[in-house]
Tab-separated table of C-alpha atoms in Angstrom:
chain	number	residue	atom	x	y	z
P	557	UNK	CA	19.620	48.721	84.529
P	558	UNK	CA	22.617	50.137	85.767
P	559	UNK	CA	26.245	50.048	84.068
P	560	UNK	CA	27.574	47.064	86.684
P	561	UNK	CA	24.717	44.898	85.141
P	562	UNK	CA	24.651	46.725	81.397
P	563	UNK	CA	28.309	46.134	80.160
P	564	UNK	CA	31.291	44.156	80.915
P	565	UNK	CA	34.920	45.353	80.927
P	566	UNK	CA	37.364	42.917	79.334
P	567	UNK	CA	40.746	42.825	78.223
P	568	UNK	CA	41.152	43.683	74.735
P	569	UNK	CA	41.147	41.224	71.834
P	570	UNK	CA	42.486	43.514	69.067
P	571	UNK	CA	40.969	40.525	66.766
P	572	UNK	CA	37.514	40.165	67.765
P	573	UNK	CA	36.543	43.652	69.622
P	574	UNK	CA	35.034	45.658	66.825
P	575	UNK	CA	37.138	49.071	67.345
P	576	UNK	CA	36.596	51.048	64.130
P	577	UNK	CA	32.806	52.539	64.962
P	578	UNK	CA	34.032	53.964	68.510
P	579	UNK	CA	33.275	57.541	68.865
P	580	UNK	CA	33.594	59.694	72.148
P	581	UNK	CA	34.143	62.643	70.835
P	582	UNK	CA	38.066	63.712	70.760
P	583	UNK	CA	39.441	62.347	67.436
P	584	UNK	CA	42.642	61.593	69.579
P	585	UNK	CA	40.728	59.293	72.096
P	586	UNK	CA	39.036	57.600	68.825
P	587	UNK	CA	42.326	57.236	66.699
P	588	UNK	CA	44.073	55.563	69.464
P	589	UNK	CA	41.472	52.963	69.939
P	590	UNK	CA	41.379	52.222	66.175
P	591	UNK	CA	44.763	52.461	64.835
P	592	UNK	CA	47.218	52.112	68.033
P	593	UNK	CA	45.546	50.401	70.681
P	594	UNK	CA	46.412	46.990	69.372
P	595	UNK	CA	50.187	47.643	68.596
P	596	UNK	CA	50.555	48.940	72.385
P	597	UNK	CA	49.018	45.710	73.262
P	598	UNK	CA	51.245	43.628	71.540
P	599	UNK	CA	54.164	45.481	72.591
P	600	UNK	CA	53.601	45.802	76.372
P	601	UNK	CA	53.178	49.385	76.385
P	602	UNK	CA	49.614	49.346	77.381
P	603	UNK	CA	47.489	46.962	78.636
P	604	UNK	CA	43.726	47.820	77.236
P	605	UNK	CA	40.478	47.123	78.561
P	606	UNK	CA	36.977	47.392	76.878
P	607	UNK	CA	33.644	47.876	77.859
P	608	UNK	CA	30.989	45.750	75.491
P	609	UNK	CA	27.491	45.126	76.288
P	610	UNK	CA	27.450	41.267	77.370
P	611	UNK	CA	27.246	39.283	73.934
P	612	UNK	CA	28.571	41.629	71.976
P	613	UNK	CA	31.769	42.396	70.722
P	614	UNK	CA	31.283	46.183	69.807
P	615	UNK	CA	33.619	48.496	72.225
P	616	UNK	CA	31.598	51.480	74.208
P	617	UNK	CA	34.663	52.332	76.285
P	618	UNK	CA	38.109	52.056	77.430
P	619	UNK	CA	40.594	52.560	79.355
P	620	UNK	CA	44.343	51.804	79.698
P	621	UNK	CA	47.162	51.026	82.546
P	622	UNK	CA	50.896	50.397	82.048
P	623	UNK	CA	53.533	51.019	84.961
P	624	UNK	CA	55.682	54.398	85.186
P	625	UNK	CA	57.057	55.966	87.755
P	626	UNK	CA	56.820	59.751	89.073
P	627	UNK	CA	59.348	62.173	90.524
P	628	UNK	CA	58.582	62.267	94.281
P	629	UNK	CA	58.593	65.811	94.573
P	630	UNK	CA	56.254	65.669	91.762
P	631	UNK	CA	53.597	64.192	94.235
P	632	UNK	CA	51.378	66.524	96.688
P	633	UNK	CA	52.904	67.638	99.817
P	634	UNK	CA	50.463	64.648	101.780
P	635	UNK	CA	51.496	62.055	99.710
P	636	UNK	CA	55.124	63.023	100.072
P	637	UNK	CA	55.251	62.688	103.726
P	638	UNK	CA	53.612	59.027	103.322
P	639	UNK	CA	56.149	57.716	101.273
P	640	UNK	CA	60.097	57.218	101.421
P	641	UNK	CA	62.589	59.867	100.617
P	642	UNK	CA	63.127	57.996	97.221
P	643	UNK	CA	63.828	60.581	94.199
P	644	UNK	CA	61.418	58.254	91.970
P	645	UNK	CA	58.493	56.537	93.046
P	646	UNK	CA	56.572	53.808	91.114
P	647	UNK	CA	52.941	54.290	90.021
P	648	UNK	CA	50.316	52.818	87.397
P	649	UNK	CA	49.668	55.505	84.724
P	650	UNK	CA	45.582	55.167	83.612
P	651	UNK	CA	47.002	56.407	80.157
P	652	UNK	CA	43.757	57.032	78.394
P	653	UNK	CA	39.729	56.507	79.369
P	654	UNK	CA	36.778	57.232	77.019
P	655	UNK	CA	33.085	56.850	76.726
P	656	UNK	CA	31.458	56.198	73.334
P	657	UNK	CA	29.001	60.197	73.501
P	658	UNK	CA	25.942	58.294	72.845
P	659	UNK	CA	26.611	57.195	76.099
P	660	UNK	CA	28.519	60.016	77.677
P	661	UNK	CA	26.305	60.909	81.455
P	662	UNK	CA	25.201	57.203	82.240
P	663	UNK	CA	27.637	56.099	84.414
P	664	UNK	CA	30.302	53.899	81.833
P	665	UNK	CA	33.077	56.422	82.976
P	666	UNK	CA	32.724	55.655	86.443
P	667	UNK	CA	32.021	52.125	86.274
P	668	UNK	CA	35.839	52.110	83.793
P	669	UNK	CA	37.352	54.047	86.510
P	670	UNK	CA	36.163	51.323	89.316
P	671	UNK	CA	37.311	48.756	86.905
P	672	UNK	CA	40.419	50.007	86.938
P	673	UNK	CA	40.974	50.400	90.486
P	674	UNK	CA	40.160	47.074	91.145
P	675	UNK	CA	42.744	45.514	88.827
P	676	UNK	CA	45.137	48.454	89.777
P	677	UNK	CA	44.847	47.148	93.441
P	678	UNK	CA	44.860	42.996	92.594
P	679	UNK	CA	48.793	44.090	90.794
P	680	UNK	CA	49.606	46.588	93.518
P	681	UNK	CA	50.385	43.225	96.306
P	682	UNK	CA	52.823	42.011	93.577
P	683	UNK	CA	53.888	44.543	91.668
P	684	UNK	CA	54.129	48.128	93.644
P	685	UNK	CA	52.167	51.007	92.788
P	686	UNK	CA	51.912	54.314	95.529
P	687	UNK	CA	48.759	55.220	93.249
P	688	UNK	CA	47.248	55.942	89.888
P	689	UNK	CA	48.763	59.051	87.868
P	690	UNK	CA	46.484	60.076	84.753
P	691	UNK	CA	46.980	62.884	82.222
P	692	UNK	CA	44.086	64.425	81.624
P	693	UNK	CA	43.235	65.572	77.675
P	694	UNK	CA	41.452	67.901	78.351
P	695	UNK	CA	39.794	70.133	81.226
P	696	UNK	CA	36.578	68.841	81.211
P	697	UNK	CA	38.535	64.605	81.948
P	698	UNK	CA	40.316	66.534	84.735
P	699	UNK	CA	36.971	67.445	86.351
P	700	UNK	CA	35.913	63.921	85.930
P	701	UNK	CA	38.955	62.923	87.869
P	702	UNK	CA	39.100	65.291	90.463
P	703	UNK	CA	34.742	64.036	91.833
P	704	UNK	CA	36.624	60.883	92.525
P	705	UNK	CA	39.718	62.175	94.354
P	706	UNK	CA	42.177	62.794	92.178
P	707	UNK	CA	44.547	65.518	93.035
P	708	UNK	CA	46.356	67.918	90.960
P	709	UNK	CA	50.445	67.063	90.730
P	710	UNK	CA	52.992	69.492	90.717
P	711	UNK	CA	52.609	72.371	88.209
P	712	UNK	CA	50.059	70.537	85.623
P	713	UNK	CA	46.560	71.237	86.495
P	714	UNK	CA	45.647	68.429	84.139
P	715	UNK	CA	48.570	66.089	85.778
P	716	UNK	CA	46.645	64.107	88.424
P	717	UNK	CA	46.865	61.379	91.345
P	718	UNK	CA	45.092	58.995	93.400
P	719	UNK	CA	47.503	57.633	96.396
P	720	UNK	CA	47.072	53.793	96.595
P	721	UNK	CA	45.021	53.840	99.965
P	722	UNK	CA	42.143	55.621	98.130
P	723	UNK	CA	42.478	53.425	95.201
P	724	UNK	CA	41.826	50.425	97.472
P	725	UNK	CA	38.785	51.867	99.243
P	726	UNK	CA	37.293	53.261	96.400
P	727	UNK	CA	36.704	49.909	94.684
């Protein structure tokens, strides 16, 4: 069975999505989920999605998006030249994404990263994005970004971006 048919990624309900049990590994990743993710919720600092196995409320993943925006020099050289000589330019920020690690290597990751695309590109017609900027935690989450086009930004290595036109085919 593959992920697409294996899980389903919803918006989270801080009161029915059993949080606590999540694992992925990095304490910071699990923390978040347990004791913060709900508060950004109900402030509008995050939206937060989850990844459940159909009938089930128990999260196996997550990511989240809010809007930010990026210095345009900040951007690579390509994506630069696309856009207008603005000093800021408006992205979505994919602020965190994690995989409980009994299910790390099975494809969850990726099929949270399509997820996000997809709702990243339904907002973009209303609500302008020029791509998806993530901060990596660590080295090993920028390597998972960078197989599915992410770029390095500036001078952060872990600092990444996907220009919109990517995002849109990549869903």
């Amino acid at each position: 069975m593959s992920p697409r048919q294996a899980f389903m990624v919803v918006p989270l309900d801080r009161d029915r999505h059993q949080r606590q049990s999540f694992v992925c590994g990095n304490a910071t990743l699990d923390r978040y989920l347990a004791q913060q993710a709900g508060q950004d919720l109900s402030r509008g600092v995050a939206a937060v999605f989850v990844a459940t196995r159909p009938g089930e409320m128990t999260v196996v993943g997550y990511y989240t998006l809010s809007q930010a925006s990026v210095l345009l020099g900040a951007l690579p050289l390509a994506q630069q030249k696309r856009l207008p000589r603005y000093p800021v330019v408006p992205v979505t920020l994919l602020g965190r994404l994690a995989v409980h690690h009994a299910l790390h290597g099975q494809g969850l990751g990726a099929l949270l990263l399509g997820d996000a695309y997809r709702r990243v590109a339904v907002v973009a017609h209303e609500v302008a994005s020029t791509g998806i900027l993530v901060d990596a935690i660590d080295e090993t989450a920028a390597q998972f970004y960078a197989r599915f086009g992410f770029v390095t930004v500036a001078d952060s290595p872990r600092r990444l971006f996907l220009p919109m036109p990517m995002v849109r085919t990549a869903r």
